[in-house]
JSON list of C-alpha atoms in Angstrom, two decimals:
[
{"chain": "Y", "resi": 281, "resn": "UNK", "atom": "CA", "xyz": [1.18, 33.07, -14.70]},
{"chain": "Y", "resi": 282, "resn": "UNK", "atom": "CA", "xyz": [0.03, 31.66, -11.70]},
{"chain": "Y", "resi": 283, "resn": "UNK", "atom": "CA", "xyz": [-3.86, 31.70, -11.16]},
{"chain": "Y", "resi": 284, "resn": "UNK", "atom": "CA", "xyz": [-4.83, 32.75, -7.18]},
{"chain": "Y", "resi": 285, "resn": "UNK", "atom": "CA", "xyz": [-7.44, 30.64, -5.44]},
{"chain": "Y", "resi": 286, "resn": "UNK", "atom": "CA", "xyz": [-9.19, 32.61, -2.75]},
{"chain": "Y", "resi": 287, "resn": "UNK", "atom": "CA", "xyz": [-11.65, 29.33, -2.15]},
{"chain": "Y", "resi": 288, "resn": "UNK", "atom": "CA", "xyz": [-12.38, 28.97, 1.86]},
{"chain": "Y", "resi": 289, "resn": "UNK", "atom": "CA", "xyz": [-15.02, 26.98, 4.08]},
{"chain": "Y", "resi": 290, "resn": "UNK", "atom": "CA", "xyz": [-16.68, 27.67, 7.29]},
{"chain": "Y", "resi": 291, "resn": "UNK", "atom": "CA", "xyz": [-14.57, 24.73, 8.89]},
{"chain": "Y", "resi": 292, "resn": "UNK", "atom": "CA", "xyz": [-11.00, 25.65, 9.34]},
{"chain": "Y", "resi": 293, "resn": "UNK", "atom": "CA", "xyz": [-10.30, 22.11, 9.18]},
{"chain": "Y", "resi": 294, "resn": "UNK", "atom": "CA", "xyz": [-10.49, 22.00, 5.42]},
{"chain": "Y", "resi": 295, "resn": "UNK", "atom": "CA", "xyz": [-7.70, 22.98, 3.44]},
{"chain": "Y", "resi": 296, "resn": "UNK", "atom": "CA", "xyz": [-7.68, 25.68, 0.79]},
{"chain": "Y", "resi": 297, "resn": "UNK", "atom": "CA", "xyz": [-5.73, 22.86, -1.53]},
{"chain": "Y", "resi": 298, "resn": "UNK", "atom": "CA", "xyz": [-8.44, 20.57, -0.90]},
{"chain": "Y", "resi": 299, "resn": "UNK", "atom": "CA", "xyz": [-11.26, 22.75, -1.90]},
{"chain": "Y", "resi": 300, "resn": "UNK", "atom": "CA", "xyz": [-9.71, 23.75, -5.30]},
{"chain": "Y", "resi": 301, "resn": "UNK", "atom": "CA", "xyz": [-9.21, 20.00, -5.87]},
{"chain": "Y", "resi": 302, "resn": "UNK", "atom": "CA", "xyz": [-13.29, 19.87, -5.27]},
{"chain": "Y", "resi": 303, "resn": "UNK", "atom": "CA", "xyz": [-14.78, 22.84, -7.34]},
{"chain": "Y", "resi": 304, "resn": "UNK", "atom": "CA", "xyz": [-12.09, 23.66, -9.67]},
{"chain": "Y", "resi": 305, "resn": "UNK", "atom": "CA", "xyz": [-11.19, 19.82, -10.73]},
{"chain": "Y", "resi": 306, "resn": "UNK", "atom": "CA", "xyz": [-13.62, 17.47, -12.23]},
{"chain": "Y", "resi": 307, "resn": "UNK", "atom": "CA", "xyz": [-16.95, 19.34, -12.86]},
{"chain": "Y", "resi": 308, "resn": "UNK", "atom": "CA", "xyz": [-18.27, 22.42, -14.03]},
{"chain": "Y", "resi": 309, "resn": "UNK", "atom": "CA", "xyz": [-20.02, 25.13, -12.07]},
{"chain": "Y", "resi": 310, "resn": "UNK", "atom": "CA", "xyz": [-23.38, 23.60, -13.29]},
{"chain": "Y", "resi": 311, "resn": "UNK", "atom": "CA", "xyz": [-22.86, 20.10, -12.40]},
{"chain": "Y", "resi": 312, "resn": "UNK", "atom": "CA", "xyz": [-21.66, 21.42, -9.01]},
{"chain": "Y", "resi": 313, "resn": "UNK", "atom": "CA", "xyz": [-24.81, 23.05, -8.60]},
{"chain": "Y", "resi": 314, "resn": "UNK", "atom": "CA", "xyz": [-26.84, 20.99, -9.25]},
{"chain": "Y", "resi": 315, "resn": "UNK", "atom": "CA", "xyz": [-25.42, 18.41, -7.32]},
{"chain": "Y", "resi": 316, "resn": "UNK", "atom": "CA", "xyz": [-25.04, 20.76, -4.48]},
{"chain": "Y", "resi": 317, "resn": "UNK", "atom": "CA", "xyz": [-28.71, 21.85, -4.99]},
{"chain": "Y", "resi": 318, "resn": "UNK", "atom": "CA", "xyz": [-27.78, 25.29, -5.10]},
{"chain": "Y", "resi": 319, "resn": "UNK", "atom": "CA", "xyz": [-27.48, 27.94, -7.81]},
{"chain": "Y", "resi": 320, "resn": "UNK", "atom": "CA", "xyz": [-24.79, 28.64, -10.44]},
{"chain": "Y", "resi": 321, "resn": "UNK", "atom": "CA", "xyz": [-24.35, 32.07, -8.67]},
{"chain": "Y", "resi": 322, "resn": "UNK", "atom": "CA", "xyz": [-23.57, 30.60, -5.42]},
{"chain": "Y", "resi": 323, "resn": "UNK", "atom": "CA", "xyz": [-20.88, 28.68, -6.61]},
{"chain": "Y", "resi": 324, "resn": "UNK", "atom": "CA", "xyz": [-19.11, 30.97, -8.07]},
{"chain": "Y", "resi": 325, "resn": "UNK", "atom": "CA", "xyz": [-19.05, 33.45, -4.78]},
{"chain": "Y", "resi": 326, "resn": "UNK", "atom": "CA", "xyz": [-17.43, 29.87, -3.18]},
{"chain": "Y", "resi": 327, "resn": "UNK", "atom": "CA", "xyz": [-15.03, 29.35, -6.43]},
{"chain": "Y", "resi": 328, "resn": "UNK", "atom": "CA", "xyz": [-14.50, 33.60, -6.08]},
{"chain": "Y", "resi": 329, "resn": "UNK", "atom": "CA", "xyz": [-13.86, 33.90, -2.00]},
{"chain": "Y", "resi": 330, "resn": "UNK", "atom": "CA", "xyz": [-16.46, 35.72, -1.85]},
{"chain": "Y", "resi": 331, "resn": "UNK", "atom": "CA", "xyz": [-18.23, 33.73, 0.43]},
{"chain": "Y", "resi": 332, "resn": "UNK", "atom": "CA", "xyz": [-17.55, 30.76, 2.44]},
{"chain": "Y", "resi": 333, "resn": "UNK", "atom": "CA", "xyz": [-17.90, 26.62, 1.37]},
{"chain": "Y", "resi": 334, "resn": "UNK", "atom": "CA", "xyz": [-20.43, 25.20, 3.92]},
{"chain": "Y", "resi": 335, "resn": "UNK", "atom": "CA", "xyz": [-18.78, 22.55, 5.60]},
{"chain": "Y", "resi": 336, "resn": "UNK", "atom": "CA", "xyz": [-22.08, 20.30, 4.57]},
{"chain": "Y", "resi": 337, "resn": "UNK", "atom": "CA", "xyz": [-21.44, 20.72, 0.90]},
{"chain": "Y", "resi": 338, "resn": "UNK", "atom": "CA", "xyz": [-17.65, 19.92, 1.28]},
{"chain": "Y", "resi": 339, "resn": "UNK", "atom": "CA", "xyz": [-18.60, 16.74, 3.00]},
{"chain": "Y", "resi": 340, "resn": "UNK", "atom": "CA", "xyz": [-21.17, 15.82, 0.21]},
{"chain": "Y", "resi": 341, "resn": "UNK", "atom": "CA", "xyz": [-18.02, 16.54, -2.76]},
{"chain": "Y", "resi": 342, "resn": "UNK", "atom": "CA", "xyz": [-16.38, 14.09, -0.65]},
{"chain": "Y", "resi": 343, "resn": "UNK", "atom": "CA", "xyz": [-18.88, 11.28, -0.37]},
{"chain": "Y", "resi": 344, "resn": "UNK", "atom": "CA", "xyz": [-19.59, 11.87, -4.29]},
{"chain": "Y", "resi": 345, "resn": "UNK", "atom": "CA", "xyz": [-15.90, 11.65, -4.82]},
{"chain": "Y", "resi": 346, "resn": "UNK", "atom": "CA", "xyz": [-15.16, 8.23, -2.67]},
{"chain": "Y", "resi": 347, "resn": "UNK", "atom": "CA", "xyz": [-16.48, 6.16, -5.37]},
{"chain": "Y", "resi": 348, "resn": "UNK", "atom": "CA", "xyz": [-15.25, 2.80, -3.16]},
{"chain": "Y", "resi": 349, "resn": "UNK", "atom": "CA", "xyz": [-12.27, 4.64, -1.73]},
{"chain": "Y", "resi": 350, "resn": "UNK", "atom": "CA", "xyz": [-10.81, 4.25, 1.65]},
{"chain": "Y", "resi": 351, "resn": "UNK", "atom": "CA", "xyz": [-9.93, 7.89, 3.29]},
{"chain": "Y", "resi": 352, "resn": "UNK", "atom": "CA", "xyz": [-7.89, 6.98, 5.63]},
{"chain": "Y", "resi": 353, "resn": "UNK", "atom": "CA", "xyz": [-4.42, 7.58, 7.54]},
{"chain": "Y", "resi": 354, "resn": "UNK", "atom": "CA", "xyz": [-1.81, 5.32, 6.46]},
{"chain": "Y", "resi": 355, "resn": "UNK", "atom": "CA", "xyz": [-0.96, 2.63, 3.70]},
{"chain": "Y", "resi": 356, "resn": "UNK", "atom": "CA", "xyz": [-4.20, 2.13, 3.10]},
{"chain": "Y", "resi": 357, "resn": "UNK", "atom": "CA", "xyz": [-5.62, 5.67, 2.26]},
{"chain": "Y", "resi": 358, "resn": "UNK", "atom": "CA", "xyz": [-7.04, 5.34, -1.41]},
{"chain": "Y", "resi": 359, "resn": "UNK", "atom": "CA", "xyz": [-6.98, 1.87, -1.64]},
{"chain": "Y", "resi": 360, "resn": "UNK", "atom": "CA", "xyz": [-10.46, 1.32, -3.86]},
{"chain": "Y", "resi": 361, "resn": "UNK", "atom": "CA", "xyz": [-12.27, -1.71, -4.73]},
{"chain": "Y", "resi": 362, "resn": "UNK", "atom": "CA", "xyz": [-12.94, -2.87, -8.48]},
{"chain": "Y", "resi": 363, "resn": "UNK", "atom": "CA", "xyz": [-15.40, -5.46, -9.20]},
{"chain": "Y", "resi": 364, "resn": "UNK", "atom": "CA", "xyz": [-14.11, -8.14, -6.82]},
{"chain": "Y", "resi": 365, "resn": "UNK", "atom": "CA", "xyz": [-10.73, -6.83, -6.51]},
{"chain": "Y", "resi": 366, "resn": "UNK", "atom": "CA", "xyz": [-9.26, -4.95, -3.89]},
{"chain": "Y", "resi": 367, "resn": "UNK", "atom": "CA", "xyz": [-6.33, -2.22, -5.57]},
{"chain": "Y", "resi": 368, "resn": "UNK", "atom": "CA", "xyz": [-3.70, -0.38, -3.72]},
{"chain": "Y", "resi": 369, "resn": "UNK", "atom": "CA", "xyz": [-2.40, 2.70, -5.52]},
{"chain": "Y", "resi": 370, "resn": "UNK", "atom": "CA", "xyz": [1.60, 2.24, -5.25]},
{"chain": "Y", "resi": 371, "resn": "UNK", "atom": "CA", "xyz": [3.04, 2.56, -7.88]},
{"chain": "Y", "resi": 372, "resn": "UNK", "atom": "CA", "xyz": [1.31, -0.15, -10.80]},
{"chain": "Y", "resi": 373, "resn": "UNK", "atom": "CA", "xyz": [-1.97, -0.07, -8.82]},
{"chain": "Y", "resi": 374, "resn": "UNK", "atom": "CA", "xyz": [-1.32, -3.73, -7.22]},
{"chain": "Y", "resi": 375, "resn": "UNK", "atom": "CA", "xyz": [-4.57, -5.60, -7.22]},
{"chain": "Y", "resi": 376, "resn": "UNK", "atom": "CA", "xyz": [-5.92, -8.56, -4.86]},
{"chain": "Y", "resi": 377, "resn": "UNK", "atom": "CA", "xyz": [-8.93, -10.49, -6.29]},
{"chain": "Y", "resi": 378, "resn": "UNK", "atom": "CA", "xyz": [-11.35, -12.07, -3.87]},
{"chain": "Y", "resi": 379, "resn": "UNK", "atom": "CA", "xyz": [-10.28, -15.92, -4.25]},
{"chain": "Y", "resi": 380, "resn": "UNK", "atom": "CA", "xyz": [-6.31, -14.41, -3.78]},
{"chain": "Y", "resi": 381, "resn": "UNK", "atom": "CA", "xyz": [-7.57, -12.57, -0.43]},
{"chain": "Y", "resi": 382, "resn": "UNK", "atom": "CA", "xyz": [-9.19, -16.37, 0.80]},
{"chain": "Y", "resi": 383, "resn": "UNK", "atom": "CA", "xyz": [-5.93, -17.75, 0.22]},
{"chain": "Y", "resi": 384, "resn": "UNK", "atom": "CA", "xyz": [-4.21, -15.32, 2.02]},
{"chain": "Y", "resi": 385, "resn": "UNK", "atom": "CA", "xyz": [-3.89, -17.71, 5.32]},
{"chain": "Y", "resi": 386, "resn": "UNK", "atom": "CA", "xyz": [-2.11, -19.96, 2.86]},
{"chain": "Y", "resi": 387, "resn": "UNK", "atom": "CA", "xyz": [0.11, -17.47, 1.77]},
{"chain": "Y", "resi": 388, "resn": "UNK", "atom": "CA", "xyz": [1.17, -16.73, 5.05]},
{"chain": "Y", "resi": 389, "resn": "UNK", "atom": "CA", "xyz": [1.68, -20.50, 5.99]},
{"chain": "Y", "resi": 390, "resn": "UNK", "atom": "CA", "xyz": [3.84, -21.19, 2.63]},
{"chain": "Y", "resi": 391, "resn": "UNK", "atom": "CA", "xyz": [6.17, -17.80, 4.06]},
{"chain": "Y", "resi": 392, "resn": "UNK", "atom": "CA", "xyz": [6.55, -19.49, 7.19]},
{"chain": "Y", "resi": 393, "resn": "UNK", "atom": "CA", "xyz": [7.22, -23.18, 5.98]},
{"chain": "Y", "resi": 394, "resn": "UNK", "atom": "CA", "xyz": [9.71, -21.09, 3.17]},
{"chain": "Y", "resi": 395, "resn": "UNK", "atom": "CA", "xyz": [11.66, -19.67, 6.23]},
{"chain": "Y", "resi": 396, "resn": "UNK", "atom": "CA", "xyz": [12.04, -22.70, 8.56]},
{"chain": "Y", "resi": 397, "resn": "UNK", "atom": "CA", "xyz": [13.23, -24.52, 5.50]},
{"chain": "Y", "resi": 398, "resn": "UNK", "atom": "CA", "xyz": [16.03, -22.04, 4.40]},
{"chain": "Y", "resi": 399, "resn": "UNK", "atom": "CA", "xyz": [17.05, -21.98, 8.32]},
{"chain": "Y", "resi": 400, "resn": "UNK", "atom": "CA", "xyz": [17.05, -25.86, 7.74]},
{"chain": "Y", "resi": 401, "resn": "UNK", "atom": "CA", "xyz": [18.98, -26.02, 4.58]},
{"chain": "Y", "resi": 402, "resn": "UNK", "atom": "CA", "xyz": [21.35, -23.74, 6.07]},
{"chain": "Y", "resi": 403, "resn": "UNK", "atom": "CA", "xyz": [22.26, -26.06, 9.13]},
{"chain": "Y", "resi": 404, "resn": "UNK", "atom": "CA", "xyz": [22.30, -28.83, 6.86]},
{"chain": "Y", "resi": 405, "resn": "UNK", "atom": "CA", "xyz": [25.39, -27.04, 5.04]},
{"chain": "Y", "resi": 406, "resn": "UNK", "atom": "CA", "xyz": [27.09, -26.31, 7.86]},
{"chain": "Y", "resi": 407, "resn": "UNK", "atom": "CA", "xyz": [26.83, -29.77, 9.39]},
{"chain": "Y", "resi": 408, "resn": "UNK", "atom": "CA", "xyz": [27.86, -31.45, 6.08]},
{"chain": "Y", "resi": 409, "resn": "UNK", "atom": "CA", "xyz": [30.73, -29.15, 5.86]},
{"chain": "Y", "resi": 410, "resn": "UNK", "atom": "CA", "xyz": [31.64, -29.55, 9.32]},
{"chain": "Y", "resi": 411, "resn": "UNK", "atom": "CA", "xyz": [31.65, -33.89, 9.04]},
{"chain": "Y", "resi": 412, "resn": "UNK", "atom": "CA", "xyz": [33.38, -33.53, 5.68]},
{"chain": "Y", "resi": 413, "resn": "UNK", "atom": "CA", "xyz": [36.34, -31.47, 7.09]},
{"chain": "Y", "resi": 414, "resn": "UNK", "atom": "CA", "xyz": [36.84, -34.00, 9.73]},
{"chain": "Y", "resi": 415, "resn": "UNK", "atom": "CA", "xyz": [36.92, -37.21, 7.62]},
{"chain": "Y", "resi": 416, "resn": "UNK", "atom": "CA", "xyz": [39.32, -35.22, 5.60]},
{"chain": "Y", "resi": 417, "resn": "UNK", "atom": "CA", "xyz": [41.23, -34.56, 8.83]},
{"chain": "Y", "resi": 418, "resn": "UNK", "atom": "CA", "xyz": [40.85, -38.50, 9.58]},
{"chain": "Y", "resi": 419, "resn": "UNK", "atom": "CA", "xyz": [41.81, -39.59, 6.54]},
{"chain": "Y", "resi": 420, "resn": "UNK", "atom": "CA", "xyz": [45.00, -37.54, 6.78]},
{"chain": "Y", "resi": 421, "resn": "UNK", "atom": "CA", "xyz": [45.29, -39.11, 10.11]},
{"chain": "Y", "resi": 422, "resn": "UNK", "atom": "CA", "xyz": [44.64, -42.40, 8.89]},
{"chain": "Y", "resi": 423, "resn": "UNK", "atom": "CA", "xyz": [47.52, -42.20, 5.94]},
{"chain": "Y", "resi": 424, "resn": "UNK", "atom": "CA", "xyz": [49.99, -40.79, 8.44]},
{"chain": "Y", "resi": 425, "resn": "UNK", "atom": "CA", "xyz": [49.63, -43.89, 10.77]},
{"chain": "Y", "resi": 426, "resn": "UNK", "atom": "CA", "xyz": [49.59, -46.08, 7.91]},
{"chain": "Y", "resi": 427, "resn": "UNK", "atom": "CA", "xyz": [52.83, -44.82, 7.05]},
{"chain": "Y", "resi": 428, "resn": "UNK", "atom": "CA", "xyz": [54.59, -45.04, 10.15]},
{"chain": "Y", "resi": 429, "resn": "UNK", "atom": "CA", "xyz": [53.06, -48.31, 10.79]},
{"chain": "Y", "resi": 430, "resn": "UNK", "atom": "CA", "xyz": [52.35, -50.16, 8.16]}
]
Protein backbone atom coordinates (compact mmCIF):
# COMPACT_ATOMS: atom_id res chain seq x y z
CA UNK A 1 0.00 0.00 0.00
CA UNK A 2 1.21 3.16 -0.93
CA UNK A 3 1.88 5.68 2.00
CA UNK A 4 0.53 9.57 1.00
CA UNK A 5 2.87 12.44 1.76
CA UNK A 6 0.95 15.64 2.28
CA UNK A 7 4.55 17.47 3.22
CA UNK A 8 4.52 21.25 1.67
CA UNK A 9 6.69 24.55 2.23
CA UNK A 10 5.93 28.15 2.11
CA UNK A 11 8.16 28.40 -1.15
CA UNK A 12 6.49 26.88 -4.11
CA UNK A 13 9.82 26.39 -5.44
CA UNK A 14 10.45 23.30 -3.38
CA UNK A 15 9.20 20.14 -4.42
CA UNK A 16 6.92 17.87 -2.43
CA UNK A 17 9.58 14.88 -3.51
CA UNK A 18 12.25 16.87 -2.15
CA UNK A 19 10.83 17.51 1.20
CA UNK A 20 9.99 13.80 1.91
CA UNK A 21 13.61 13.07 0.91
CA UNK A 22 14.47 15.74 3.92
CA UNK A 23 12.15 14.76 6.92
CA UNK A 24 11.13 11.36 6.10
CA UNK A 25 14.81 10.01 4.99
CA UNK A 26 17.78 10.03 7.21
CA UNK A 27 16.70 11.26 10.72
CA UNK A 28 14.13 10.95 13.15
CA UNK A 29 11.59 13.53 14.21
CA UNK A 30 13.90 14.28 17.26
CA UNK A 31 17.08 14.78 15.53
CA UNK A 32 15.12 17.01 13.11
CA UNK A 33 14.10 19.02 15.89
CA UNK A 34 16.59 19.56 17.40
CA UNK A 35 18.57 20.46 14.63
CA UNK A 36 15.84 22.65 13.41
CA UNK A 37 15.57 24.15 16.95
CA UNK A 38 12.06 23.55 17.07
CA UNK A 39 9.78 21.09 18.85
CA UNK A 40 8.91 17.42 18.15
CA UNK A 41 5.26 18.68 17.69
CA UNK A 42 6.11 21.02 15.02
CA UNK A 43 7.60 18.59 12.97
CA UNK A 44 5.21 16.40 12.80
CA UNK A 45 2.36 19.15 11.65
CA UNK A 46 5.30 19.66 8.64
CA UNK A 47 5.76 15.63 8.21
CA UNK A 48 1.48 15.63 8.61
CA UNK A 49 0.53 18.75 6.05
CA UNK A 50 -0.74 20.25 8.55
CA UNK A 51 1.24 23.12 8.36
CA UNK A 52 3.73 24.48 6.06
CA UNK A 53 7.96 23.79 5.91
CA UNK A 54 9.51 27.30 6.34
CA UNK A 55 11.54 27.86 3.49
CA UNK A 56 14.51 28.75 6.21
CA UNK A 57 14.46 25.29 7.66
CA UNK A 58 14.43 23.61 4.16
CA UNK A 59 17.49 25.58 3.30
CA UNK A 60 19.25 24.59 6.63
CA UNK A 61 18.32 20.40 5.73
CA UNK A 62 20.10 21.33 2.72
CA UNK A 63 23.29 22.91 3.97
CA UNK A 64 23.36 19.96 6.71
CA UNK A 65 22.91 17.55 3.89
CA UNK A 66 25.81 19.01 1.36
CA UNK A 67 28.44 17.42 3.34
CA UNK A 68 31.16 18.66 0.40
CA UNK A 69 28.60 18.28 -2.36
CA UNK A 70 28.25 20.37 -5.40
CA UNK A 71 24.32 21.28 -6.10
CA UNK A 72 24.49 22.18 -9.20
CA UNK A 73 22.97 21.96 -12.90
CA UNK A 74 24.79 19.67 -15.02
CA UNK A 75 27.60 16.89 -14.95
CA UNK A 76 28.80 18.10 -12.09
CA UNK A 77 25.75 18.13 -9.65
CA UNK A 78 26.84 15.78 -6.67
CA UNK A 79 30.22 15.57 -7.42
CA UNK A 80 31.74 15.53 -3.54
CA UNK A 81 35.16 15.77 -2.33
CA UNK A 82 36.91 12.96 -0.12
CA UNK A 83 40.00 13.67 1.67
CA UNK A 84 42.04 15.02 -1.26
CA UNK A 85 40.06 13.48 -3.89
CA UNK A 86 37.60 14.90 -6.00
CA UNK A 87 34.58 11.91 -6.91
CA UNK A 88 32.03 12.07 -9.59
CA UNK A 89 29.02 9.84 -9.00
CA UNK A 90 28.64 7.95 -12.54
CA UNK A 91 28.38 4.95 -12.30
CA UNK A 92 31.73 3.42 -10.01
CA UNK A 93 32.05 6.83 -8.32
CA UNK A 94 35.26 7.86 -10.55
CA UNK A 95 37.73 9.60 -8.31
CA UNK A 96 40.56 12.33 -9.11
CA UNK A 97 43.23 12.72 -6.36
CA UNK A 98 44.93 16.07 -5.99
CA UNK A 99 48.50 15.20 -7.59
CA UNK A 100 46.18 13.48 -10.75
CA UNK A 101 44.21 16.98 -11.00
CA UNK A 102 48.06 18.90 -11.19
CA UNK A 103 48.83 16.69 -13.91
CA UNK A 104 45.89 17.28 -15.68
CA UNK A 105 47.72 19.92 -18.21
CA UNK A 106 49.87 16.91 -18.94
CA UNK A 107 47.15 14.79 -19.61
CA UNK A 108 45.80 17.01 -22.00
CA UNK A 109 49.23 17.55 -23.81
CA UNK A 110 49.91 13.56 -24.02
CA UNK A 111 45.97 13.52 -25.86
CA UNK A 112 47.13 15.98 -28.19
CA UNK A 113 50.74 14.61 -29.00
CA UNK A 114 48.57 10.91 -29.10
CA UNK A 115 46.42 12.46 -31.95
CA UNK A 116 48.98 14.24 -34.18
CA UNK A 117 50.91 11.02 -34.02
CA UNK A 118 48.09 8.59 -35.17
CA UNK A 119 47.31 11.38 -38.01
CA UNK A 120 51.16 10.90 -38.64
CA UNK A 121 51.34 7.20 -38.64
CA UNK A 122 48.46 7.19 -40.82
CA UNK A 123 50.13 9.32 -43.69
CA UNK A 124 53.11 7.39 -43.22
CA UNK A 125 51.00 4.19 -44.40
CA UNK A 126 49.58 5.67 -47.08
CA UNK A 127 52.80 7.13 -48.47
CA UNK A 128 54.65 3.78 -48.01
CA UNK A 129 51.88 2.07 -49.72
CA UNK A 130 51.63 4.51 -52.35
CA UNK A 131 55.88 4.30 -53.24
CA UNK A 132 55.63 0.53 -52.85
CA UNK A 133 52.86 0.14 -55.53
CA UNK A 134 54.87 2.13 -57.90
CA UNK A 135 58.24 0.31 -57.65
CA UNK A 136 56.10 -2.69 -58.11
CA UNK A 137 54.66 -0.97 -61.18
CA UNK A 138 58.47 -0.11 -62.19
CA UNK A 139 59.73 -3.19 -61.68
CA UNK A 140 57.07 -4.69 -63.95
CA UNK A 141 58.10 -2.02 -66.27
CA UNK A 142 61.58 -2.69 -65.89
CA UNK A 143 61.21 -6.71 -66.69
CA UNK A 144 59.02 -5.91 -69.69
CA UNK A 145 61.80 -3.74 -71.33
CA UNK A 146 64.30 -6.12 -70.34
CA UNK A 147 62.54 -8.58 -72.26
CA UNK A 148 62.01 -6.89 -75.36
CA UNK A 149 65.40 -5.52 -75.21
CA UNK A 150 67.68 -7.36 -73.71
Amino acid sequence: MRKEFKIYCTSPDIKPDHLIRLFHFGRTEAELASVLHVDVATVRRWKSGTSAVPILCVKHLELLDADNVLRCPGVWHGTRVEGSKLVIPYGTDLAFDHTEVERLSQYRRLYHLHALQTDLVEKLMMERDFYRENCHRQAKFGLMLNRMFG
